PDB file of C-alpha atoms in Angstrom:
ATOM      1  CA  UNK M   7      -5.967 -14.321 -14.455  1.00 73.00           C
ATOM      2  CA  UNK M   8      -2.276 -13.008 -14.154  1.00 93.00           C
ATOM      3  CA  UNK M   9       0.233 -12.757 -11.229  1.00 95.00           C
ATOM      4  CA  UNK M  10       0.223  -9.418  -9.681  1.00 96.00           C
ATOM      5  CA  UNK M  11       3.439  -7.438 -11.257  1.00 96.00           C
ATOM      6  CA  UNK M  12       6.241  -6.676  -8.649  1.00 96.00           C
ATOM      7  CA  UNK M  13       4.526  -8.897  -6.006  1.00 97.00           C
ATOM      8  CA  UNK M  14       7.804 -10.245  -4.768  1.00 97.00           C
ATOM      9  CA  UNK M  15       9.501  -6.965  -4.801  1.00 97.00           C
ATOM     10  CA  UNK M  16      10.767  -6.272  -1.436  1.00 95.00           C
ATOM     11  CA  UNK M  17       9.755  -3.250   0.312  1.00 93.00           C
ATOM     12  CA  UNK M  18      10.207  -1.755   3.612  1.00 89.00           C
ATOM     13  CA  UNK M  19       7.949  -2.074   6.070  1.00 87.00           C
ATOM     14  CA  UNK M  20       8.037  -0.006   9.532  1.00 76.00           C
ATOM     15  CA  UNK M  21       7.565  -1.873  12.725  1.00 75.00           C
ATOM     16  CA  UNK M  22       4.631  -0.534  14.618  1.00 72.00           C
ATOM     17  CA  UNK M  23       6.123  -2.087  17.641  1.00 76.00           C
ATOM     18  CA  UNK M  24       8.938   0.430  17.433  1.00 75.00           C
ATOM     19  CA  UNK M  25       9.673   3.086  20.095  1.00 77.00           C
ATOM     20  CA  UNK M  26      12.501   5.169  21.023  1.00 83.00           C
ATOM     21  CA  UNK M  27      12.591   3.245  24.180  1.00 87.00           C
ATOM     22  CA  UNK M  28      13.201   0.116  22.603  1.00 84.00           C
ATOM     23  CA  UNK M  29      15.200   0.937  20.091  1.00 84.00           C
ATOM     24  CA  UNK M  30      18.381  -1.206  21.135  1.00 89.00           C
ATOM     25  CA  UNK M  31      16.175  -4.269  20.606  1.00 91.00           C
ATOM     26  CA  UNK M  32      13.597  -3.670  18.100  1.00 84.00           C
ATOM     27  CA  UNK M  33      14.397  -3.103  14.429  1.00 85.00           C
ATOM     28  CA  UNK M  34      12.620   0.172  12.986  1.00 79.00           C
ATOM     29  CA  UNK M  35      12.098  -1.694   9.430  1.00 84.00           C
ATOM     30  CA  UNK M  36      12.214  -4.822   7.774  1.00 87.00           C
ATOM     31  CA  UNK M  37      11.944  -5.970   3.931  1.00 92.00           C
ATOM     32  CA  UNK M  38       8.929  -7.636   2.965  1.00 95.00           C
ATOM     33  CA  UNK M  39       6.859  -8.173  -0.343  1.00 97.00           C
ATOM     34  CA  UNK M  40       3.094  -7.927  -0.828  1.00 97.00           C
ATOM     35  CA  UNK M  41       3.401 -11.846  -1.486  1.00 97.00           C
ATOM     36  CA  UNK M  42       4.385 -12.181   2.558  1.00 97.00           C
ATOM     37  CA  UNK M  43       0.841 -10.836   3.310  1.00 97.00           C
ATOM     38  CA  UNK M  44      -1.300 -14.204   2.907  1.00 95.00           C
ATOM     39  CA  UNK M  45      -5.080 -14.371   1.788  1.00 97.00           C
ATOM     40  CA  UNK M  46      -7.198 -12.259  -0.009  1.00 98.00           C
ATOM     41  CA  UNK M  47      -5.122  -8.532  -0.551  1.00 98.00           C
ATOM     42  CA  UNK M  48      -6.177  -4.988  -1.274  1.00 98.00           C
ATOM     43  CA  UNK M  49      -3.060  -3.228  -2.244  1.00 97.00           C
ATOM     44  CA  UNK M  50      -3.694   0.641  -2.002  1.00 94.00           C
ATOM     45  CA  UNK M  51      -1.317   2.986  -3.721  1.00 90.00           C
ATOM     46  CA  UNK M  52      -0.368   6.380  -2.706  1.00 84.00           C
ATOM     47  CA  UNK M  53       1.997   8.884  -4.264  1.00 76.00           C
ATOM     48  CA  UNK M  54       3.634   9.286  -1.245  1.00 66.00           C
ATOM     49  CA  UNK M  55       3.078   9.368   2.657  1.00 56.00           C
ATOM     50  CA  UNK M  56       3.730  13.158   2.930  1.00 56.00           C
ATOM     51  CA  UNK M  57       1.221  15.002   0.541  1.00 55.00           C
ATOM     52  CA  UNK M  58      -1.266  14.724  -2.184  1.00 56.00           C
ATOM     53  CA  UNK M  59      -4.369  13.796  -0.193  1.00 60.00           C
ATOM     54  CA  UNK M  60      -3.052  12.217   2.747  1.00 67.00           C
ATOM     55  CA  UNK M  61      -6.703  12.048   3.887  1.00 78.00           C
ATOM     56  CA  UNK M  62      -6.617   8.551   2.199  1.00 82.00           C
ATOM     57  CA  UNK M  63      -4.601   7.171   4.939  1.00 81.00           C
ATOM     58  CA  UNK M  64      -6.880   8.413   7.199  1.00 83.00           C
ATOM     59  CA  UNK M  65      -9.886   7.016   5.610  1.00 88.00           C
ATOM     60  CA  UNK M  66      -8.458   3.688   5.337  1.00 90.00           C
ATOM     61  CA  UNK M  67      -7.198   3.692   9.047  1.00 89.00           C
ATOM     62  CA  UNK M  68     -10.743   4.485  10.139  1.00 92.00           C
ATOM     63  CA  UNK M  69     -12.479   1.985   7.944  1.00 95.00           C
ATOM     64  CA  UNK M  70     -10.565  -1.078   8.345  1.00 94.00           C
ATOM     65  CA  UNK M  71     -13.768  -3.388   9.211  1.00 96.00           C
ATOM     66  CA  UNK M  72     -15.351  -2.054   5.693  1.00 97.00           C
ATOM     67  CA  UNK M  73     -12.342  -3.833   3.830  1.00 97.00           C
ATOM     68  CA  UNK M  74     -13.046  -6.730   5.817  1.00 97.00           C
ATOM     69  CA  UNK M  75     -16.536  -6.747   5.171  1.00 97.00           C
ATOM     70  CA  UNK M  76     -15.704  -6.477   1.730  1.00 97.00           C
ATOM     71  CA  UNK M  77     -13.662  -9.529   1.682  1.00 97.00           C
ATOM     72  CA  UNK M  78     -10.096  -8.462   1.900  1.00 98.00           C
ATOM     73  CA  UNK M  79      -8.086 -10.458   4.498  1.00 98.00           C
ATOM     74  CA  UNK M  80      -5.152  -7.805   4.244  1.00 97.00           C
ATOM     75  CA  UNK M  81      -4.819  -4.285   3.317  1.00 97.00           C
ATOM     76  CA  UNK M  82      -1.625  -2.995   2.257  1.00 96.00           C
ATOM     77  CA  UNK M  83      -0.796   0.326   1.473  1.00 91.00           C
ATOM     78  CA  UNK M  84       2.238   1.046  -0.826  1.00 90.00           C
ATOM     79  CA  UNK M  85       3.784   4.489  -1.219  1.00 85.00           C
ATOM     80  CA  UNK M  86       6.771   6.107  -2.527  1.00 76.00           C
ATOM     81  CA  UNK M  87      10.142   6.517   0.055  1.00 68.00           C
ATOM     82  CA  UNK M  88       9.208   9.199   2.289  1.00 61.00           C
ATOM     83  CA  UNK M  89       7.133   7.343   4.701  1.00 55.00           C
ATOM     84  CA  UNK M  90      10.140   7.303   7.607  1.00 52.00           C
ATOM     85  CA  UNK M  91       9.412  11.112   8.087  1.00 48.00           C
ATOM     86  CA  UNK M  92       5.495  10.259   8.713  1.00 49.00           C
ATOM     87  CA  UNK M  93       6.326   7.224  10.972  1.00 54.00           C
ATOM     88  CA  UNK M  94       3.447   4.229  10.234  1.00 62.00           C
ATOM     89  CA  UNK M  95       0.432   6.770  10.359  1.00 64.00           C
ATOM     90  CA  UNK M  96      -1.082   3.807  12.790  1.00 72.00           C
ATOM     91  CA  UNK M  97      -1.488   1.346   9.862  1.00 78.00           C
ATOM     92  CA  UNK M  98      -0.245  -2.187  10.079  1.00 81.00           C
ATOM     93  CA  UNK M  99       0.795  -2.627   6.635  1.00 89.00           C
ATOM     94  CA  UNK M 100       2.224   0.730   5.248  1.00 87.00           C
ATOM     95  CA  UNK M 101       5.091  -0.049   2.920  1.00 89.00           C
ATOM     96  CA  UNK M 102       7.690   2.123   1.156  1.00 87.00           C
ATOM     97  CA  UNK M 103       8.968   1.361  -2.236  1.00 88.00           C
ATOM     98  CA  UNK M 104      12.389   2.937  -2.320  1.00 84.00           C
ATOM     99  CA  UNK M 105      13.770   1.617  -5.345  1.00 84.00           C
ATOM    100  CA  UNK M 106      10.246   2.274  -7.129  1.00 87.00           C
ATOM    101  CA  UNK M 107      10.492  -1.317  -8.386  1.00 91.00           C
ATOM    102  CA  UNK M 108       6.884  -2.001  -7.782  1.00 93.00           C
ATOM    103  CA  UNK M 109       5.960   1.221  -9.077  1.00 90.00           C
ATOM    104  CA  UNK M 110       7.710   0.333 -12.137  1.00 90.00           C
ATOM    105  CA  UNK M 111       6.071  -3.290 -12.448  1.00 94.00           C
ATOM    106  CA  UNK M 112       2.917  -1.561 -11.759  1.00 92.00           C
ATOM    107  CA  UNK M 113       3.319   1.491 -14.454  1.00 88.00           C
ATOM    108  CA  UNK M 114       2.699   3.649 -11.440  1.00 86.00           C
ATOM    109  CA  UNK M 115       5.959   5.707 -11.196  1.00 79.00           C
ATOM    110  CA  UNK M 116       6.707   9.357 -12.032  1.00 72.00           C
ATOM    111  CA  UNK M 117      10.217   8.978 -14.359  1.00 73.00           C
ATOM    112  CA  UNK M 118      12.745  11.170 -12.587  1.00 70.00           C
ATOM    113  CA  UNK M 119      11.365  11.412  -9.344  1.00 68.00           C
ATOM    114  CA  UNK M 120      12.402   8.784  -6.671  1.00 65.00           C
ATOM    115  CA  UNK M 121       9.796   9.543  -3.878  1.00 63.00           C
ATOM    116  CA  UNK M 122       6.337   9.793  -5.558  1.00 70.00           C
ATOM    117  CA  UNK M 123       4.111   7.714  -7.692  1.00 76.00           C
ATOM    118  CA  UNK M 124       2.440   9.187 -10.855  1.00 75.00           C
ATOM    119  CA  UNK M 125      -0.902   7.163 -10.372  1.00 79.00           C
ATOM    120  CA  UNK M 126      -2.889   5.757  -7.460  1.00 86.00           C
ATOM    121  CA  UNK M 127      -4.086   2.203  -7.538  1.00 92.00           C
ATOM    122  CA  UNK M 128      -6.195   0.000  -5.965  1.00 95.00           C
ATOM    123  CA  UNK M 129      -5.541  -3.364  -6.790  1.00 97.00           C
ATOM    124  CA  UNK M 130      -7.301  -6.525  -5.523  1.00 98.00           C
ATOM    125  CA  UNK M 131      -5.004  -9.635  -5.379  1.00 98.00           C
ATOM    126  CA  UNK M 132      -6.463 -13.176  -4.488  1.00 98.00           C
ATOM    127  CA  UNK M 133      -4.570 -15.839  -2.314  1.00 97.00           C
ATOM    128  CA  UNK M 134      -2.885 -17.222  -4.977  1.00 97.00           C
ATOM    129  CA  UNK M 135      -1.110 -13.410  -5.949  1.00 97.00           C
ATOM    130  CA  UNK M 136      -3.403 -13.161  -8.901  1.00 97.00           C
ATOM    131  CA  UNK M 137      -4.706  -9.662  -9.924  1.00 97.00           C
ATOM    132  CA  UNK M 138      -8.493  -9.970 -10.316  1.00 97.00           C
ATOM    133  CA  UNK M 139      -9.341  -6.155 -10.163  1.00 95.00           C
ATOM    134  CA  UNK M 140      -7.482  -2.849 -10.709  1.00 95.00           C
ATOM    135  CA  UNK M 141      -8.483   0.708 -10.588  1.00 94.00           C
ATOM    136  CA  UNK M 142      -6.325   3.270 -11.090  1.00 90.00           C
ATOM    137  CA  UNK M 143      -6.551   7.201 -10.463  1.00 86.00           C
ATOM    138  CA  UNK M 144      -4.510  10.047 -11.395  1.00 77.00           C
ATOM    139  CA  UNK M 145      -2.047  11.639  -8.822  1.00 72.00           C
ATOM    140  CA  UNK M 146      -4.064  14.429  -7.576  1.00 72.00           C
ATOM    141  CA  UNK M 147      -7.213  12.589  -7.391  1.00 76.00           C
ATOM    142  CA  UNK M 148      -8.653  12.148  -3.937  1.00 80.00           C
ATOM    143  CA  UNK M 149     -10.492   8.552  -3.538  1.00 87.00           C
ATOM    144  CA  UNK M 150     -13.356   7.956  -1.326  1.00 89.00           C
ATOM    145  CA  UNK M 151     -13.645   4.915   1.146  1.00 93.00           C
ATOM    146  CA  UNK M 152     -16.546   3.853  -1.088  1.00 95.00           C
ATOM    147  CA  UNK M 153     -14.612   3.724  -4.119  1.00 93.00           C
ATOM    148  CA  UNK M 154     -11.696   2.080  -2.250  1.00 94.00           C
ATOM    149  CA  UNK M 155     -13.977  -0.476  -0.773  1.00 96.00           C
ATOM    150  CA  UNK M 156     -15.626  -1.039  -4.011  1.00 96.00           C
ATOM    151  CA  UNK M 157     -12.778  -2.198  -5.684  1.00 96.00           C
ATOM    152  CA  UNK M 158     -12.343  -4.959  -2.890  1.00 97.00           C
ATOM    153  CA  UNK M 159     -16.476  -5.636  -3.299  1.00 97.00           C
ATOM    154  CA  UNK M 160     -16.023  -6.308  -7.157  1.00 96.00           C
ATOM    155  CA  UNK M 161     -13.185  -8.536  -6.912  1.00 97.00           C
ATOM    156  CA  UNK M 162     -13.823 -10.601  -3.368  1.00 96.00           C
ATOM    157  CA  UNK M 163     -17.892 -10.802  -3.503  1.00 89.00           C
TER     158      UNK M 163
END
Protein backbone atom coordinates (compact mmCIF):
# COMPACT_ATOMS: atom_id res chain seq x y z
CA UNK A 1 0.00 0.00 0.00
CA UNK A 2 1.20 3.48 -0.78
CA UNK A 3 0.84 6.65 1.23
CA UNK A 4 -1.91 8.96 -0.04
CA UNK A 5 -0.23 11.60 -2.22
CA UNK A 6 -0.50 15.06 -0.69
CA UNK A 7 -1.64 13.73 2.70
CA UNK A 8 0.53 16.30 4.51
CA UNK A 9 -0.25 19.30 2.29
CA UNK A 10 -1.68 22.19 4.29
CA UNK A 11 -5.31 22.95 3.49
CA UNK A 12 -7.64 25.54 4.97
CA UNK A 13 -10.41 24.44 7.32
CA UNK A 14 -13.15 26.90 8.16
CA UNK A 15 -13.89 27.00 11.86
CA UNK A 16 -17.46 25.72 12.40
CA UNK A 17 -17.55 27.64 15.72
CA UNK A 18 -16.83 31.03 14.13
CA UNK A 19 -19.62 33.59 14.17
CA UNK A 20 -19.75 37.33 13.64
CA UNK A 21 -20.39 37.69 17.38
CA UNK A 22 -17.21 35.86 18.40
CA UNK A 23 -15.02 37.00 15.50
CA UNK A 24 -12.62 38.80 17.84
CA UNK A 25 -11.86 35.69 19.88
CA UNK A 26 -12.33 32.82 17.42
CA UNK A 27 -10.24 32.38 14.28
CA UNK A 28 -12.15 32.01 11.03
CA UNK A 29 -9.83 29.38 9.62
CA UNK A 30 -6.82 27.21 10.36
CA UNK A 31 -4.37 25.15 8.34
CA UNK A 32 -4.70 21.38 8.55
CA UNK A 33 -3.73 18.39 6.44
CA UNK A 34 -5.65 15.20 5.70
CA UNK A 35 -3.09 13.50 7.94
CA UNK A 36 -4.23 15.64 10.91
CA UNK A 37 -7.44 13.59 10.96
CA UNK A 38 -7.00 10.22 12.63
CA UNK A 39 -8.39 6.79 11.96
CA UNK A 40 -9.87 5.49 8.75
CA UNK A 41 -10.75 8.42 6.48
CA UNK A 42 -12.82 8.81 3.38
CA UNK A 43 -11.56 11.81 1.43
CA UNK A 44 -14.15 13.18 -1.00
CA UNK A 45 -13.00 15.82 -3.45
CA UNK A 46 -15.31 18.22 -5.21
CA UNK A 47 -14.46 20.68 -8.00
CA UNK A 48 -15.46 23.63 -5.80
CA UNK A 49 -18.05 24.42 -3.19
CA UNK A 50 -19.79 26.93 -5.42
CA UNK A 51 -21.09 24.78 -8.24
CA UNK A 52 -21.06 21.58 -10.28
CA UNK A 53 -23.50 19.37 -8.42
CA UNK A 54 -23.46 20.82 -4.92
CA UNK A 55 -26.01 18.15 -4.12
CA UNK A 56 -23.06 15.98 -3.09
CA UNK A 57 -22.35 18.33 -0.17
CA UNK A 58 -25.92 17.86 1.04
CA UNK A 59 -25.83 14.10 0.45
CA UNK A 60 -22.68 13.74 2.52
CA UNK A 61 -24.03 15.91 5.36
CA UNK A 62 -27.39 14.12 5.43
CA UNK A 63 -25.83 10.64 5.36
CA UNK A 64 -22.87 10.87 7.73
CA UNK A 65 -24.14 7.82 9.59
CA UNK A 66 -23.86 5.67 6.46
CA UNK A 67 -20.17 6.51 6.16
CA UNK A 68 -19.62 5.60 9.82
CA UNK A 69 -21.52 2.34 9.30
CA UNK A 70 -19.25 1.60 6.33
CA UNK A 71 -16.20 1.91 8.59
CA UNK A 72 -15.03 5.50 8.04
CA UNK A 73 -13.98 7.27 11.24
CA UNK A 74 -13.85 10.62 9.43
CA UNK A 75 -15.21 12.01 6.17
CA UNK A 76 -12.99 14.80 4.85
CA UNK A 77 -14.20 16.92 1.94
CA UNK A 78 -11.58 18.79 -0.08
CA UNK A 79 -12.59 21.46 -2.58
CA UNK A 80 -11.00 24.21 -4.65
CA UNK A 81 -10.51 27.68 -3.25
CA UNK A 82 -14.03 29.09 -3.21
CA UNK A 83 -15.28 27.78 0.14
CA UNK A 84 -15.18 31.09 1.99
CA UNK A 85 -18.08 32.51 0.03
CA UNK A 86 -20.12 29.42 0.91
CA UNK A 87 -19.17 29.09 4.58
CA UNK A 88 -18.84 25.52 5.82
CA UNK A 89 -22.14 24.13 4.52
CA UNK A 90 -22.58 22.71 8.04
CA UNK A 91 -19.86 20.14 7.40
CA UNK A 92 -17.23 19.75 10.12
CA UNK A 93 -14.39 18.62 7.84
CA UNK A 94 -14.72 20.84 4.77
CA UNK A 95 -11.27 21.92 3.57
CA UNK A 96 -10.15 24.14 0.74
CA UNK A 97 -6.99 23.61 -1.30
CA UNK A 98 -5.89 27.21 -2.03
CA UNK A 99 -2.57 26.33 -3.66
CA UNK A 100 -3.91 23.24 -5.46
CA UNK A 101 -1.14 21.20 -3.81
CA UNK A 102 -3.44 18.32 -2.85
CA UNK A 103 -5.07 18.46 -6.29
CA UNK A 104 -1.75 18.31 -8.10
CA UNK A 105 -0.47 15.47 -5.92
CA UNK A 106 -3.60 13.48 -6.77
CA UNK A 107 -3.86 14.53 -10.43
CA UNK A 108 -7.17 16.33 -9.86
CA UNK A 109 -6.23 19.86 -10.89
CA UNK A 110 -7.54 21.77 -13.88
CA UNK A 111 -4.49 23.42 -15.46
CA UNK A 112 -4.64 27.20 -15.48
CA UNK A 113 -7.50 27.38 -12.96
CA UNK A 114 -6.80 27.90 -9.26
CA UNK A 115 -10.24 27.32 -7.82
CA UNK A 116 -11.55 24.15 -9.43
CA UNK A 117 -10.60 20.52 -9.66
CA UNK A 118 -10.79 18.78 -13.04
CA UNK A 119 -11.88 15.47 -11.54
CA UNK A 120 -13.72 14.26 -8.47
CA UNK A 121 -12.35 11.48 -6.29
CA UNK A 122 -13.46 9.37 -3.35
CA UNK A 123 -10.36 8.04 -1.63
CA UNK A 124 -10.32 5.63 1.32
CA UNK A 125 -7.29 6.02 3.58
CA UNK A 126 -6.36 3.74 6.48
CA UNK A 127 -5.22 4.91 9.92
CA UNK A 128 -1.60 4.87 8.71
CA UNK A 129 -2.33 7.24 5.82
CA UNK A 130 -2.19 4.55 3.14
CA UNK A 131 -4.55 4.76 0.17
CA UNK A 132 -6.76 1.67 0.19
CA UNK A 133 -9.26 2.44 -2.54
CA UNK A 134 -10.02 5.25 -4.95
CA UNK A 135 -12.76 5.97 -7.43
CA UNK A 136 -12.51 8.95 -9.76
CA UNK A 137 -15.35 10.68 -11.59
CA UNK A 138 -15.29 13.41 -14.23
CA UNK A 139 -15.85 17.08 -13.40
CA UNK A 140 -19.53 17.15 -14.32
CA UNK A 141 -20.46 13.80 -12.80
CA UNK A 142 -22.89 13.78 -9.90
CA UNK A 143 -22.16 10.83 -7.66
CA UNK A 144 -24.82 9.06 -5.63
CA UNK A 145 -24.62 8.49 -1.90
CA UNK A 146 -24.46 4.74 -2.54
CA UNK A 147 -21.46 5.25 -4.81
CA UNK A 148 -19.62 7.37 -2.25
CA UNK A 149 -20.42 5.04 0.66
CA UNK A 150 -19.44 2.09 -1.54
CA UNK A 151 -15.84 3.30 -1.67
CA UNK A 152 -15.70 3.21 2.14
CA UNK A 153 -17.41 -0.19 2.32
CA UNK A 154 -15.02 -1.68 -0.20
CA UNK A 155 -11.96 -0.39 1.66
CA UNK A 156 -12.95 -0.75 5.29
CA UNK A 157 -15.08 -3.92 5.33
